Short mmCIF file of C-alpha atoms in Angstrom, two decimals:
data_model
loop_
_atom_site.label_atom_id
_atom_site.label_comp_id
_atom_site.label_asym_id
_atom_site.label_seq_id
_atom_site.Cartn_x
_atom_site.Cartn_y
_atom_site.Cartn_z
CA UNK A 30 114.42 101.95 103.19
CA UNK A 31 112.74 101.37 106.47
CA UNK A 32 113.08 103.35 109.57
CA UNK A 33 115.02 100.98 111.20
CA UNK A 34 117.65 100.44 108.64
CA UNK A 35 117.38 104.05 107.82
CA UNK A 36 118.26 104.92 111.59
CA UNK A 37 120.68 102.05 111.87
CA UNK A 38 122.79 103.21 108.71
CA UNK A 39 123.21 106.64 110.39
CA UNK A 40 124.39 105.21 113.51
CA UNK A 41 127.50 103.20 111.62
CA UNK A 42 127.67 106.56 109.35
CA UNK A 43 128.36 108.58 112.47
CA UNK A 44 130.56 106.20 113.88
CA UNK A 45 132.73 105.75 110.87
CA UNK A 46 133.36 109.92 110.85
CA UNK A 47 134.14 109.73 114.24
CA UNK A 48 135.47 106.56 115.35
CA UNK A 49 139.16 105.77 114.01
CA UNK A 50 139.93 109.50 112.54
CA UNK A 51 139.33 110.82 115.92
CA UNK A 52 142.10 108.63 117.22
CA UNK A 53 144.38 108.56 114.63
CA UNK A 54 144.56 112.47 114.42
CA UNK A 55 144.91 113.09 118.02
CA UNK A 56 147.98 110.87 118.10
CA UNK A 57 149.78 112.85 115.74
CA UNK A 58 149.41 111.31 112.04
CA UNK A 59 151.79 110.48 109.66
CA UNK A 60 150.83 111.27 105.97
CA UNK A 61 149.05 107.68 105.45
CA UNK A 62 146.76 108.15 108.20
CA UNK A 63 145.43 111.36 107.80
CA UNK A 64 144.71 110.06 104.14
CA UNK A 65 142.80 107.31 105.45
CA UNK A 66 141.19 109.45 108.22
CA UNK A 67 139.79 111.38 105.32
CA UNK A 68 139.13 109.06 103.03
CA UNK A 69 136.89 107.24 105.74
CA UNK A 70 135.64 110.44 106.95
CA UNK A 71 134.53 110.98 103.55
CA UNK A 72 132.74 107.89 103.01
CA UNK A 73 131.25 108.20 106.50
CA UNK A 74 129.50 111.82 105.54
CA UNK A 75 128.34 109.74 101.74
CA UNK A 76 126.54 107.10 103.67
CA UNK A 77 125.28 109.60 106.46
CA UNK A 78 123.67 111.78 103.23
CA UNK A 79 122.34 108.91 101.34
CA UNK A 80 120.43 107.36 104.78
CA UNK A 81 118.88 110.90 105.46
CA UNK A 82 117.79 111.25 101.64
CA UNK A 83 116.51 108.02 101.32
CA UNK A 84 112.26 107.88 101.05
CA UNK A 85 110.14 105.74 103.10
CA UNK A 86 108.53 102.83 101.88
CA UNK A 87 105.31 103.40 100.88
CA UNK A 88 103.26 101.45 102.57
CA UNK A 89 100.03 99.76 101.37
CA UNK A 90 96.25 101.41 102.39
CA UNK A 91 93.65 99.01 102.53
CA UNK A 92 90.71 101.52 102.01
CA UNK A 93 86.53 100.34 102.62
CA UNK A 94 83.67 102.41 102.13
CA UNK A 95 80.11 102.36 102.00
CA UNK A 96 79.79 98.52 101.31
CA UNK A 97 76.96 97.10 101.63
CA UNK A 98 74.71 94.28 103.71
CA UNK A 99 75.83 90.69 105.32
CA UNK A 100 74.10 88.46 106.78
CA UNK A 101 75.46 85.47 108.31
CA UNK A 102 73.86 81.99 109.50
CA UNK A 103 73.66 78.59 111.14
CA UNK A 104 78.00 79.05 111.84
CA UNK A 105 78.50 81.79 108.70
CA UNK A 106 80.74 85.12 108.56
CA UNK A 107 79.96 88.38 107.64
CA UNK A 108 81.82 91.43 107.54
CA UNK A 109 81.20 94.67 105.39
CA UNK A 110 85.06 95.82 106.55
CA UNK A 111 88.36 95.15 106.28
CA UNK A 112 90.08 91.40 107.64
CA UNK A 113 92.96 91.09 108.96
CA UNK A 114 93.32 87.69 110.48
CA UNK A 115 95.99 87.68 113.28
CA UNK A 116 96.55 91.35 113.12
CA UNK A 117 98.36 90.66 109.48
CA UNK A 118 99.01 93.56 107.14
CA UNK A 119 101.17 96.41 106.71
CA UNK A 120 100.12 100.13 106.47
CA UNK A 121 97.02 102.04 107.57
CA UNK A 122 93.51 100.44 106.92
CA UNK A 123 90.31 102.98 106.73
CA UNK A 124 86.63 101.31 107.15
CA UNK A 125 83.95 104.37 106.60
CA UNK A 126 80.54 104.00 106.48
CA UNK A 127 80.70 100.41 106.86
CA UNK A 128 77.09 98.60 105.79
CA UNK A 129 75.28 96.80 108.48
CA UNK A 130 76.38 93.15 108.98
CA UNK A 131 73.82 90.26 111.29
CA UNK A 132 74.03 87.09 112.57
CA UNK A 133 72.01 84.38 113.34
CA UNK A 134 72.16 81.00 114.72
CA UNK A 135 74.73 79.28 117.04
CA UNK A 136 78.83 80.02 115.95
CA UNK A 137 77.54 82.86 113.38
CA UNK A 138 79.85 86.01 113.57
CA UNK A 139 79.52 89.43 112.05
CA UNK A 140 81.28 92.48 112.29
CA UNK A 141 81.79 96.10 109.80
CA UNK A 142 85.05 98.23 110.43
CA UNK A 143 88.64 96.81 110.48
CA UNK A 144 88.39 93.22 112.13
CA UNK A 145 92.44 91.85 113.39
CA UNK A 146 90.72 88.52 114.41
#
């Protein structure tokens, strides 16, 4: 479950225990809705436990080491890293020890470590 749906299923949780029982028992209940101020209390402290026991998503780890040499030319790419065009991906992304990357000529790029161009 992700944070955000973790933290947003707590929220409703906390509001369901508190919400409607609150006002039904301080106006005096009859027998139907203290049952059903318990019953949602109930189901309100179920989804509360389940959000807080859930796991995080793992997330995926794009991992680069010791790669080696790129050359680029006359308009080429090179990169010894990790791409990630647009900033795309989830998760963490590691470049060690990148190898060296050159480029010659006009429009030639190169680049080692994590590149979000």
């Amino acid at each position: 479950m992700s944070h955000g749906w973790k933290v947003t299923v707590i929220v409703v949780a906390v509001a369901a225990m508190v919400s409607t029982p609150l006002v039904w028992l301080m106006n005096g209940p009859d027998g139907g809705q203290f049952i059903g101020a318990s019953v949602q209390a109930a189901v309100g402290i179920v989804a509360l436990l389940w959000a807080i026991l859930q796991h995080p998503q793992r997330q995926p780890q794009d991992r680069v080491s010791q790669t080696g040499v790129a050359h680029a030319e006359d308009g080429g790419t090179a990169h010894t890293g990790i791409k990630r065009p647009g900033g795309r991906g989830r998760g963490a992304a590691t470049a060690r020890r990148t190898g060296k990357a050159t480029a010659r000529g006009r429009h030639s790029s190169a680049g080692t470590g994590i590149d979000h161009g």
